[in-house]
Amino acid sequence: MEDEGSDSLLQSLSAEPETITLADGEVLVEQNTGGSDVFVVVHGLLVATIDTGDDIGPTRVATFEQGDLLGELTALTGGLRSATIRANGGAVVAVIPRTEFVAWLSTEPERSERIAAAARDRIDRNRASALLARVLGTDDPGVLELAIHEVEWTTIEAGQELCRQGEPADAAHLILSGRVAVTTEEATGPRLVAELGRNQIVGELGVLDRLPRTATVTALRRTRLGSLRAEAIDQLNTARPEIGLHLFRQALARAVNKHDRSDVAHTVCIVPSAPDHEALVEHCAEELARHGTVTVASAATIADRFGEDTVHAAVGSVRASRLLGHLHDLENAYDYVLLVGDPTATPWTIHASETADRVLALVPAHPGAEADARLGDLREAFESIGLQPWLGVVHPDDTDHPTGAPDSIGAVDRLLHVRQTNAADHRRLIRLLSGNGVALVLGGGGARGFGHIGAYRALLERGVEPDIVYGSSIGAVIAATIALDLSVDEIIAACEDAFAGLLDWTLPLVAFLKGRRITDSIQSAFGHLACEHLWRPFVCTSTNLTQSRLDVVDSGPLDIAVRTSVSIPGILPPMSKDGDVLVDGGVLNNLPADLAHADPVIRTIWAIDVSPPFGPRAKGPIEPAVSGFRLLARRLVRKRDAYPAAAGVVMQTMVAAASRDRWEMAVDGTIDVYLPLEIRDSGLLDFENIRPTVEAGYRSAVDRIPELLAQSTGTPAMAAEIASSDRS
């Protein structure tokens, strides 16, 4: 596989190149290390291996012989080395500095294209080999060489179907770059099952049993694939029966553990139609660097490398192909690529948007006529390529609460609000956009829910910033205050105002409480706000008794959503919508971590549980029949009885009903960090005991967070940061 031109390169050097002599097994470059030198094999043999971090270990993916060129793509695009290269039996290599390599390429532009294309194909092949090693369960070079020989290379465009539900399962597909959506056809319409991206595999399970496809796979953007047909897998199984066993075990593991959230959006694009976006882009790049290597590409950086003609190349032109090839190279070289479009619908903006896994249109909260016109042009451009972007609305820094959003951009996938120079807002935005979001899930538990506030304080002190909040029952109240970005002290003060004198008892024909005081308090706190117009995305739940289902609310009036979520059956009057009767979300889902898990932008889920592990105890034998009037008379004269209070029984019944689901999610991987709070001195209806309950929640959480995180599947960057904070 001798690279054409290596002799010419050596002859073009201004001085005799430095050479390195390697003993058998000695390493030339390590995977994931820096370096910009290019190498030419003068003598001997080098072997490339890729370590994907799996049990398979380093996988041999390529060999380099005399005259071969290596390291050229890293020299051209930057980034880290994509493989470890070591000598096999001893070797001598010449070291070419990047500056001299680039100068040599500049003498013949066509040669530059050929070398980049060859390096690109080799890296695609190497990554496919590493993926196959994981799928097939072998690092045998002979088997992998046989498998890679059978791979068919294809590229599909956005909107193009890779396979359709019901069709024969004829191949497994390795995703080398791009992104696909996996959907199933159901009675209510298509349902998104998953989004898969770079270095993932789709369809490998179907080739085991040859049953029809169970889902439709559609490209969300231009996607590069390596496809291995079922017949080829059959040949591999015949040659190595253990491969079939490994595939079966892998299928079984996936069926049992349905909670893999390993995917992220590796290439994201920001189209900045809001002014002064430079600080936001800088903060986004810094945050992505916490999760992996990152590069930023804009019209200016592309023009510096290839010239203005390439930046503005028309779609489908030769220069556009060169640009797309470069973007593919960047995807190979970095964990994350942050593309920055132009403020208008230029060719570069379209190229960047089509290349990205997710696109964010950044717009001012109150655009003028000129900005409105730009947004209208962007909307037409996005619609022409079938793209529905995210919308990031930028507000002045002194904005208390975000309100509304311009509709000039048209339909959007998600809506987020940020302040102009607020770094925390910007980092939250890019975590969600890239699929590294942190969800905070707050469960129900009556007045014990004030412990959530203390646990939230402990999380903030440990450096954990939630990006999206979910709540049920009392958890919905606290989640709403967090979504408003109130400080802990402000949340405590708001709760003291809202829950003062809450228990307005009445004749329990509908409920024990009238509900007027809590309704007025919630309306006063949240009545002017909408769920979708908060600094953090907010989701809460209610139980639809009419339809016997869980209702999930993330839009509409915030006060109605919160009041409905806390409508404890029998304690507070129910709410209604379109004739349906709605009560507390905790009846069907007291800790809605499964909702967070279903969101593809969430990487880590923290779930805080305040429901008591044990309920009321009988103080003596309980008769199967009881007279309420007689019991009331006994209590009026302060005589003890064995019966627990009716309101406490109702509340504990609701909490207990969800305990099984809660524990299942805590052990099956749905929840990354499960934090049950020990709050002993606060009853379910003890709404006057706010500050002691907050303090109890803090004490229960603060010392356990680092240990819990170390045991979780949360993001490595967060784990390292919290561990560092703990040591200091």
XYZ file of C-alpha atoms in Angstrom:
728
model
C 0.000 0.000 0.000
C 2.827 2.326 -0.926
C 1.807 5.981 -0.958
C 2.436 7.659 -4.286
C 4.828 10.585 -3.915
C 6.803 9.618 -0.805
C 10.055 9.609 -2.825
C 9.151 13.051 -4.181
C 8.503 14.269 -0.655
C 11.879 13.068 0.604
C 13.652 14.647 -2.370
C 11.916 17.999 -1.789
C 13.294 18.435 1.723
C 15.795 21.202 2.305
C 17.961 18.929 4.448
C 18.419 15.243 5.160
C 15.428 14.185 7.312
C 15.794 12.962 10.846
C 15.313 9.223 11.164
C 14.076 7.086 14.051
C 15.150 3.465 14.535
C 12.547 1.352 16.301
C 13.118 -2.015 17.945
C 10.522 -4.760 17.680
C 7.373 -3.600 19.519
C 8.657 -0.071 20.105
C 6.007 2.650 19.721
C 6.330 5.456 17.173
C 3.152 7.335 18.164
C 0.455 6.653 20.762
C -3.265 6.880 20.083
C -4.875 10.084 21.400
C -1.576 11.954 21.733
C -0.626 15.161 19.987
C 1.910 15.690 17.250
C 2.045 17.128 13.754
C 5.023 15.341 12.160
C 4.571 13.131 9.099
C 6.475 9.855 8.750
C 7.800 7.832 5.825
C 8.716 4.169 6.362
C 12.342 3.782 5.219
C 12.742 0.168 6.252
C 10.752 -2.545 8.031
C 7.109 -2.925 9.000
C 4.835 -0.886 11.270
C 1.495 -1.991 12.715
C -1.427 0.297 13.641
C -3.801 -0.612 16.487
C -6.882 1.147 17.844
C -8.064 0.780 21.434
C -11.803 1.488 21.742
C -11.831 0.921 25.490
C -13.766 -2.359 25.206
C -12.851 -5.777 26.595
C -11.502 -6.716 23.163
C -8.453 -4.533 23.766
C -6.270 -2.938 21.051
C -7.344 -4.027 17.563
C -4.869 -4.326 14.707
C -6.268 -2.250 11.841
C -3.431 -1.540 9.368
C 0.192 -2.157 8.427
C 2.760 0.205 6.863
C 5.620 -0.973 4.684
C 8.630 0.648 3.032
C 7.656 3.864 1.236
C 4.331 4.271 3.026
C 3.312 7.661 4.371
C 1.569 7.996 7.736
C 0.400 10.782 10.015
C -0.525 13.004 7.081
C -4.150 13.652 8.051
C -3.220 14.735 11.570
C -0.674 17.115 10.036
C -3.345 18.599 7.755
C -6.274 18.879 10.168
C -4.757 18.878 13.652
C -6.226 16.788 16.441
C -4.807 13.724 18.129
C -3.299 10.583 16.652
C -6.065 8.168 15.648
C -4.054 4.973 16.287
C -1.001 3.585 18.037
C 1.846 2.773 15.616
C 4.598 0.349 16.654
C 7.365 -1.568 14.911
C 6.857 -5.188 13.974
C 10.322 -6.776 13.859
C 12.148 -3.448 13.847
C 11.828 -0.469 11.514
C 13.376 2.837 10.433
C 11.186 5.896 9.702
C 11.984 9.352 8.382
C 10.455 12.305 10.256
C 9.033 15.125 8.109
C 8.099 18.367 9.905
C 4.580 19.578 9.152
C 5.819 22.849 7.634
C 7.878 21.058 4.996
C 5.080 18.580 4.306
C 2.553 21.388 3.726
C 5.051 23.270 1.534
C 5.521 20.156 -0.613
C 1.755 19.715 -0.972
C 1.305 23.322 -2.044
C 3.387 22.697 -5.180
C 0.749 20.294 -6.514
C -2.829 20.852 -5.260
C -4.081 17.678 -6.968
C -1.561 15.655 -4.985
C -2.900 17.206 -1.774
C -6.399 16.025 -2.663
C -5.197 12.509 -3.477
C -3.216 12.175 -0.260
C -6.066 13.536 1.880
C -8.544 11.188 0.180
C -6.248 8.184 0.659
C -5.702 9.043 4.320
C -9.437 9.560 4.774
C -10.215 6.144 3.282
C -7.564 4.501 5.442
C -8.920 6.049 8.630
C -12.469 5.052 7.680
C -11.210 1.518 7.144
C -9.357 1.539 10.457
C -12.399 2.746 12.373
C -14.563 0.167 10.636
C -12.093 -2.539 11.667
C -12.215 -1.400 15.281
C -16.022 -1.394 15.216
C -16.060 -4.865 13.664
C -13.731 -6.138 16.374
C -16.262 -5.016 18.971
C -19.265 -6.410 17.089
C -17.670 -9.735 16.174
C -15.873 -10.188 19.484
C -12.446 -10.890 18.000
C -9.179 -9.074 17.394
C -7.878 -11.767 15.040
C -6.229 -9.792 12.170
C -7.127 -12.497 9.658
C -10.825 -12.437 10.564
C -10.943 -8.643 10.586
C -9.159 -8.465 7.238
C -11.699 -10.891 5.803
C -14.581 -8.881 7.264
C -13.295 -5.494 6.126
C -12.788 -6.889 2.631
C -16.547 -7.567 2.512
C -17.548 -4.071 3.673
C -19.371 -1.945 1.104
C -18.805 1.810 1.448
C -21.779 4.112 0.899
C -22.882 7.674 1.622
C -26.541 8.600 2.116
C -27.954 12.104 2.237
C -30.297 13.700 4.775
C -33.786 12.231 4.536
C -32.670 9.108 2.676
C -33.769 5.783 4.176
C -31.145 3.191 4.969
C -33.739 0.501 5.643
C -37.479 0.340 6.256
C -39.499 -1.438 8.900
C -40.785 -4.744 7.566
C -38.020 -5.209 4.979
C -35.663 -8.215 5.151
C -32.658 -7.692 7.423
C -29.875 -8.026 4.875
C -26.919 -6.137 6.388
C -25.352 -4.465 9.417
C -24.219 -0.870 8.959
C -21.229 0.834 10.610
C -21.698 4.604 11.006
C -18.351 6.275 10.320
C -19.706 9.828 10.257
C -23.141 11.373 10.246
C -26.333 10.624 12.126
C -29.441 8.498 11.640
C -32.850 8.285 13.289
C -34.354 4.925 14.242
C -38.169 5.058 14.217
C -41.004 2.562 14.506
C -44.470 2.800 12.978
C -47.134 2.629 15.658
C -50.880 3.225 15.793
C -50.305 6.836 16.822
C -47.715 7.416 14.090
C -43.901 7.196 13.874
C -42.079 6.971 17.221
C -38.425 7.913 17.581
C -36.574 5.034 19.218
C -33.039 6.412 19.069
C -30.582 8.636 17.274
C -27.297 6.963 16.376
C -24.097 8.623 15.262
C -20.400 8.210 14.680
C -18.800 4.891 15.690
C -22.139 3.177 16.272
C -23.741 0.212 14.543
C -27.276 -0.288 13.309
C -28.974 -3.430 12.032
C -26.549 -6.034 13.345
C -29.198 -7.798 15.389
C -31.465 -8.399 12.413
C -28.899 -10.483 10.546
C -28.973 -13.132 13.279
C -32.521 -14.355 12.683
C -33.322 -12.906 9.227
C -36.629 -11.604 10.533
C -38.009 -8.402 8.969
C -36.608 -5.085 10.164
C -38.310 -3.891 13.321
C -37.602 -0.207 12.626
C -36.950 2.318 9.881
C -33.526 3.997 9.763
C -33.303 7.426 8.106
C -30.308 9.725 7.673
C -30.579 12.971 9.600
C -27.585 14.378 7.717
C -25.031 13.215 5.181
C -23.851 9.903 6.612
C -20.852 7.746 5.666
C -21.466 4.009 6.160
C -19.628 0.739 5.934
C -22.138 -2.052 5.325
C -21.494 -5.739 6.000
C -24.021 -7.975 4.275
C -25.686 -10.893 6.050
C -24.063 -13.412 3.725
C -20.627 -12.167 4.757
C -21.540 -12.551 8.424
C -22.691 -16.107 7.666
C -19.273 -16.835 6.142
C -17.555 -15.465 9.220
C -19.772 -17.594 11.465
C -18.866 -20.688 9.447
C -15.140 -19.932 9.732
C -15.339 -18.922 13.399
C -18.477 -20.273 15.181
C -17.651 -18.259 18.302
C -18.499 -15.094 16.335
C -22.143 -16.157 16.109
C -22.163 -16.866 19.850
C -20.739 -13.424 20.562
C -23.376 -11.775 18.342
C -26.122 -13.670 20.153
C -24.795 -12.687 23.584
C -24.510 -9.093 22.449
C -28.127 -9.154 21.217
C -29.272 -10.653 24.517
C -27.365 -8.039 26.541
C -28.918 -5.256 24.511
C -32.403 -6.708 24.975
C -31.907 -6.973 28.748
C -30.212 -3.598 29.193
C -32.216 -1.043 27.262
C -30.629 1.918 28.963
C -27.533 2.670 26.914
C -27.031 6.409 26.415
C -23.540 6.277 24.920
C -24.328 8.451 21.913
C -23.648 12.163 21.656
C -23.835 14.689 18.829
C -20.190 14.984 17.819
C -20.657 17.710 15.203
C -22.819 20.695 16.106
C -23.454 23.930 14.258
C -24.334 27.358 15.642
C -25.879 29.852 13.208
C -25.443 33.181 15.024
C -28.137 35.600 13.900
C -27.847 37.312 17.285
C -25.208 40.060 17.703
C -22.053 39.708 19.811
C -22.025 35.921 19.714
C -18.255 35.541 20.096
C -18.340 35.011 23.880
C -21.020 32.346 23.501
C -18.998 30.435 20.899
C -15.906 30.653 23.110
C -17.789 29.319 26.147
C -19.286 26.519 24.050
C -15.853 25.446 22.809
C -14.467 25.504 26.354
C -17.325 23.316 27.605
C -16.937 20.784 24.776
C -13.239 20.555 25.633
C -14.277 19.149 29.045
C -15.803 16.170 27.237
C -13.145 15.500 24.592
C -10.984 17.104 21.929
C -12.640 19.921 20.003
C -12.003 22.138 17.007
C -13.927 25.193 15.816
C -14.510 25.744 12.089
C -15.972 28.939 10.668
C -16.012 30.721 7.325
C -12.826 32.512 8.378
C -10.897 29.332 9.273
C -11.988 27.606 6.046
C -11.008 30.656 3.970
C -7.570 30.719 5.621
C -6.974 27.116 4.584
C -8.708 26.842 1.216
C -9.582 30.369 0.116
C -12.819 32.319 -0.203
C -13.915 30.380 -3.300
C -14.152 27.165 -1.298
C -16.097 28.811 1.535
C -18.715 30.090 -0.888
C -18.718 27.043 -3.174
C -22.127 26.112 -4.529
C -23.682 22.868 -3.324
C -22.564 19.980 -5.552
C -19.523 21.767 -6.992
C -15.977 20.398 -7.002
C -14.879 22.956 -4.420
C -17.838 22.007 -2.235
C -16.645 18.387 -2.349
C -13.251 19.556 -1.132
C -14.909 21.443 1.722
C -17.039 18.458 2.733
C -13.977 16.229 2.611
C -12.200 18.596 5.002
C -15.150 18.562 7.402
C -15.096 14.756 7.298
C -11.381 14.886 8.129
C -12.119 17.098 11.125
C -14.686 14.569 12.343
C -12.025 11.877 12.123
C -9.482 13.971 13.991
C -11.557 15.362 16.890
C -14.168 14.157 19.355
C -16.234 17.288 18.729
C -16.458 19.681 15.819
C -18.107 23.044 16.489
C -19.164 24.661 13.228
C -20.001 28.375 13.279
C -22.225 29.452 10.414
C -22.718 32.935 9.034
C -25.561 35.169 10.277
C -27.260 34.733 6.901
C -28.104 31.818 4.626
C -24.745 31.711 2.837
C -23.405 28.578 1.113
C -21.109 28.052 4.111
C -24.082 28.177 6.494
C -25.876 25.556 4.408
C -22.793 23.303 4.167
C -22.211 23.551 7.924
C -25.891 22.922 8.721
C -26.047 19.857 6.480
C -22.870 18.448 8.035
C -23.903 18.919 11.670
C -25.662 16.390 13.882
C -27.642 19.243 15.435
C -28.059 22.888 14.418
C -28.805 25.817 16.720
C -30.146 29.062 15.305
C -29.124 31.816 17.695
C -31.550 34.768 17.564
C -32.156 37.972 19.544
C -35.182 38.045 21.841
C -36.491 41.170 20.159
C -35.258 41.265 16.552
C -35.732 44.377 14.453
C -36.895 44.443 10.862
C -33.415 43.646 9.494
C -32.926 40.677 11.830
C -36.432 39.442 11.026
C -35.567 39.425 7.328
C -32.384 37.401 7.991
C -34.348 34.901 10.047
C -36.886 34.561 7.265
C -34.108 33.765 4.792
C -32.660 31.204 7.215
C -36.062 29.592 7.627
C -36.385 29.144 3.870
C -32.854 27.727 3.654
C -33.471 25.260 6.491
C -36.786 24.166 4.994
C -35.104 23.598 1.619
C -32.760 21.009 3.160
C -35.415 19.483 5.427
C -33.821 20.806 8.627
C -35.663 21.764 11.800
C -33.101 23.557 13.987
C -32.984 24.255 17.670
C -33.717 27.855 18.612
C -31.549 29.708 21.104
C -33.083 33.030 22.154
C -30.540 35.555 23.449
C -31.736 38.027 26.112
C -30.000 41.004 27.747
C -28.025 40.055 30.844
C -30.396 41.910 33.192
C -33.469 39.939 32.050
C -35.292 38.408 35.029
C -37.466 35.950 33.140
C -37.358 35.093 29.445
C -40.607 35.836 27.657
C -41.695 34.689 24.225
C -39.567 33.965 21.195
C -39.485 35.342 17.643
C -41.443 33.181 15.212
C -39.531 34.354 12.128
C -37.419 31.193 12.134
C -40.480 28.943 11.774
C -40.858 25.484 13.304
C -38.033 24.466 15.645
C -36.992 21.251 17.340
C -36.277 22.790 20.752
C -36.394 26.189 22.365
C -33.726 27.385 24.803
C -33.128 30.764 26.441
C -29.735 32.270 27.313
C -28.420 35.592 28.542
C -26.010 37.590 26.402
C -22.760 37.002 28.294
C -23.823 34.437 30.921
C -21.225 31.663 30.701
C -23.348 29.205 32.715
C -26.214 29.624 30.244
C -23.870 29.108 27.298
C -22.323 25.970 28.774
C -25.766 24.569 29.513
C -26.824 25.231 25.935
C -23.888 23.372 24.370
C -24.184 20.441 26.786
C -27.760 19.926 25.689
C -26.999 20.523 22.014
C -24.138 18.001 22.034
C -26.022 15.359 24.030
C -24.022 15.830 27.230
C -26.916 17.262 29.221
C -27.334 16.756 32.962
C -30.901 16.089 34.132
C -32.084 16.621 37.702
C -35.182 14.592 38.608
C -37.088 15.521 41.785
C -39.650 13.110 43.172
C -42.776 13.553 45.244
C -43.030 13.134 49.001
C -45.188 15.879 50.454
C -43.484 18.338 52.768
C -40.369 16.159 52.750
C -39.854 17.621 49.273
C -38.230 20.682 50.831
C -35.244 18.391 51.292
C -34.747 18.735 47.516
C -33.611 22.307 48.130
C -30.848 21.202 50.490
C -29.718 18.470 48.095
C -29.671 21.032 45.266
C -27.425 23.264 47.360
C -25.063 20.319 47.919
C -24.967 19.584 44.177
C -24.100 23.194 43.359
C -21.313 23.185 45.946
C -19.878 20.060 44.300
C -19.971 21.673 40.862
C -22.994 19.821 39.483
C -25.141 22.180 37.373
C -28.410 20.683 36.107
C -29.290 21.564 32.524
C -32.902 20.365 32.557
C -35.212 19.679 35.504
C -38.010 17.129 35.882
C -40.449 17.090 38.761
C -43.457 15.238 40.081
C -45.785 16.480 42.821
C -43.802 18.604 45.312
C -40.767 17.919 43.105
C -42.493 19.907 40.335
C -42.687 22.954 42.614
C -38.977 22.857 43.462
C -38.038 22.016 39.853
C -39.899 25.099 38.633
C -37.919 27.372 40.979
C -34.647 25.795 39.773
C -35.720 26.275 36.148
C -36.235 29.951 36.982
C -32.561 30.011 38.059
C -33.389 31.225 41.556
C -30.664 30.966 44.172
C -31.097 28.501 47.022
C -31.951 31.310 49.438
C -34.502 32.681 46.973
C -36.071 29.217 46.616
C -36.388 28.869 50.401
C -37.981 32.324 50.679
C -40.391 31.565 47.843
C -41.444 28.302 49.510
C -41.968 30.010 52.852
C -44.284 32.494 51.142
C -46.096 29.855 49.090
C -46.660 27.268 51.829
C -47.496 29.537 54.786
C -50.842 28.507 56.216
C -51.300 25.978 53.441
C -53.564 23.526 55.256
C -57.030 25.032 54.739
C -59.047 22.022 55.939
C -62.599 21.498 54.777
C -65.366 18.905 54.815
C -63.771 16.112 52.740
C -66.480 15.663 50.131
C -63.881 16.283 47.364
C -60.633 16.580 49.326
C -59.369 17.239 52.833
C -58.121 20.699 51.818
C -59.955 23.499 50.024
C -56.861 24.117 47.887
C -57.505 27.890 47.710
C -54.347 28.892 49.574
C -51.939 26.725 47.585
C -53.652 27.675 44.319
C -53.295 31.380 45.081
C -49.669 30.930 46.172
C -48.684 28.989 43.026
C -50.498 31.490 40.808
C -48.751 34.390 42.538
C -45.317 32.769 42.071
C -45.704 31.346 38.563
C -48.867 32.806 37.024
C -47.056 35.121 34.600
C -44.750 32.416 33.229
C -44.866 29.600 30.666
C -43.147 26.230 31.048
C -41.214 26.727 27.794
C -39.944 30.191 28.749
C -37.598 29.470 31.654
C -33.806 29.573 31.868
C -33.663 25.800 32.209
C -35.986 23.425 30.345
C -38.699 22.203 32.713
C -40.864 19.056 32.603
C -43.486 17.915 35.086
C -46.109 15.184 35.238
C -49.751 14.730 36.157
C -52.044 11.718 36.212
C -55.007 11.757 33.836
C -57.680 9.797 35.660
C -60.117 10.033 32.762
C -57.687 8.479 30.277
C -55.782 6.340 32.831
C -52.438 7.681 31.646
C -49.504 9.857 32.635
C -49.552 13.359 31.124
C -46.160 14.993 30.527
C -46.132 18.796 30.480
C -43.318 20.977 29.120
C -45.293 23.902 27.683
C -48.210 26.110 28.598
C -48.945 28.081 31.796
C -46.474 27.176 34.509
C -48.879 27.739 37.404
C -51.468 25.331 35.957
C -48.792 22.682 35.314
C -47.416 22.892 38.866
C -50.840 23.071 40.560
C -51.970 19.984 38.636
C -48.820 18.046 39.498
C -49.387 18.583 43.247
C -53.079 17.609 43.233
C -52.690 14.803 45.758
C -55.815 12.629 45.466
C -58.061 13.090 48.458
C -55.848 15.833 49.896
C -56.179 18.587 47.248
C -59.022 19.055 44.747
C -58.210 17.698 41.261
C -57.769 19.862 38.196
C -59.385 19.478 34.784
C -58.457 19.972 31.142
C -60.770 19.475 28.179
C -63.123 17.542 30.431
C -60.444 15.168 31.766
C -59.830 14.931 35.514
C -56.155 15.388 36.439
C -54.394 14.651 39.734
C -50.908 14.378 41.194
C -48.204 13.050 38.835
C -46.862 10.888 41.663
C -49.818 8.517 41.358
C -48.329 6.936 38.211
C -44.746 8.214 38.264
C -43.380 9.625 41.490
C -39.794 9.876 40.222
C -39.925 10.533 36.428
C -36.356 9.547 35.626
C -37.588 7.398 32.746
C -38.740 10.558 30.974
C -35.257 12.034 31.270
C -33.757 8.772 30.080
C -35.851 8.860 26.906
C -34.442 12.273 25.968
C -31.427 11.826 23.612
C -29.763 15.049 24.784
C -29.380 13.755 28.363
C -26.110 12.039 29.269
C -26.350 11.955 33.074
C -29.422 11.658 35.309
C -29.408 12.641 38.971
C -32.595 11.497 40.727
C -33.383 12.707 44.243
C -35.934 10.695 46.196
C -37.656 12.168 49.257
C -40.457 9.613 49.653
C -40.201 7.851 53.009
C -39.057 4.216 52.828
C -41.576 3.227 55.499
C -45.107 4.407 56.247
C -47.243 4.748 59.379
C -47.365 1.967 61.971
C -50.410 0.824 63.895
C -50.219 1.706 67.587
C -52.246 -1.342 68.465
C -54.753 -3.774 66.963
C -56.912 -2.197 64.263
C -60.521 -3.300 64.047
C -61.853 -4.117 60.554
C -64.665 -1.603 61.099
C -64.421 1.795 62.756
C -66.807 4.605 63.590
C -65.392 7.975 62.655
C -67.679 9.745 65.122
C -66.523 7.534 68.005
C -62.885 7.989 66.997
C -63.353 11.764 66.838
C -64.818 11.747 70.339
C -61.810 9.823 71.660
C -59.423 12.266 70.058
C -61.286 15.285 71.396
C -60.604 14.033 74.923
C -57.027 13.178 73.871
C -57.309 9.442 74.249
C -54.852 7.379 72.245
C -56.025 5.117 69.438
C -54.378 2.673 67.029
C -55.456 4.295 63.792
C -53.149 6.376 61.573
C -54.479 9.703 60.277
C -56.512 9.467 57.070
C -54.556 12.172 55.234
C -51.254 10.456 56.034
C -52.589 7.111 54.824
C -53.702 8.661 51.521
C -50.333 10.278 50.916
C -48.296 7.255 51.927
C -50.456 5.036 49.703
C -49.619 7.220 46.700
C -45.898 7.200 47.489
C -45.813 3.462 48.137
C -47.528 2.716 44.816
C -44.499 4.044 42.935
C -41.793 2.432 45.087
C -41.284 -0.622 42.849
C -40.698 1.452 39.713
C -38.382 3.729 41.661
C -36.136 0.911 42.823
C -36.130 -0.764 39.418
C -34.886 2.438 37.788
C -32.243 2.785 40.458
C -30.742 -0.625 39.658
C -31.318 -1.102 35.905
C -29.319 1.875 34.653
C -32.185 4.265 33.994
C -30.815 6.495 36.755
C -27.111 7.302 36.832
C -27.003 8.752 40.336
C -29.796 7.778 42.723
C -29.874 9.869 45.884
C -32.524 8.912 48.486
C -32.612 11.513 51.251
C -32.818 10.584 54.925
C -35.321 13.039 56.399
C -36.545 11.667 59.701
C -38.206 14.599 61.448
C -40.530 15.885 58.733
C -43.946 14.408 58.012
C -45.624 14.295 54.637
C -47.937 17.164 55.628
C -45.450 19.147 57.743
C -45.416 22.164 55.414
C -44.453 24.641 58.146
C -41.125 22.890 58.788
C -39.289 24.217 55.710
C -35.808 25.280 56.870
C -35.112 22.223 59.078
C -36.175 19.971 56.208
C -33.912 21.849 53.794
C -31.023 21.397 56.214
C -31.791 17.692 56.624
C -31.732 17.270 52.842
C -28.378 19.039 52.642
C -26.792 16.916 55.383
C -28.091 13.737 53.779
C -26.632 14.610 50.372
C -23.440 16.628 50.749
C -20.968 13.936 51.806
C -22.410 11.191 49.592
C -22.293 12.957 46.224
C -18.630 12.235 45.301
C -18.964 8.550 46.212
C -22.235 8.178 44.315
C -20.794 9.845 41.252
C -17.742 7.601 41.279
C -20.055 4.577 41.152
C -22.281 6.000 38.411
C -22.190 6.032 34.619
C -22.092 9.811 34.526
C -19.857 11.921 32.319
C -16.093 11.473 32.931
C -15.527 15.229 32.820
C -17.995 15.814 35.640
C -16.569 12.945 37.679
C -13.053 14.326 37.410
C -14.179 17.821 38.318
C -16.096 16.728 41.387
C -13.296 14.434 42.527
C -10.871 17.345 42.203
C -13.238 19.607 44.142
C -13.554 17.003 46.870
C -9.772 16.662 47.252
C -9.368 20.395 47.581
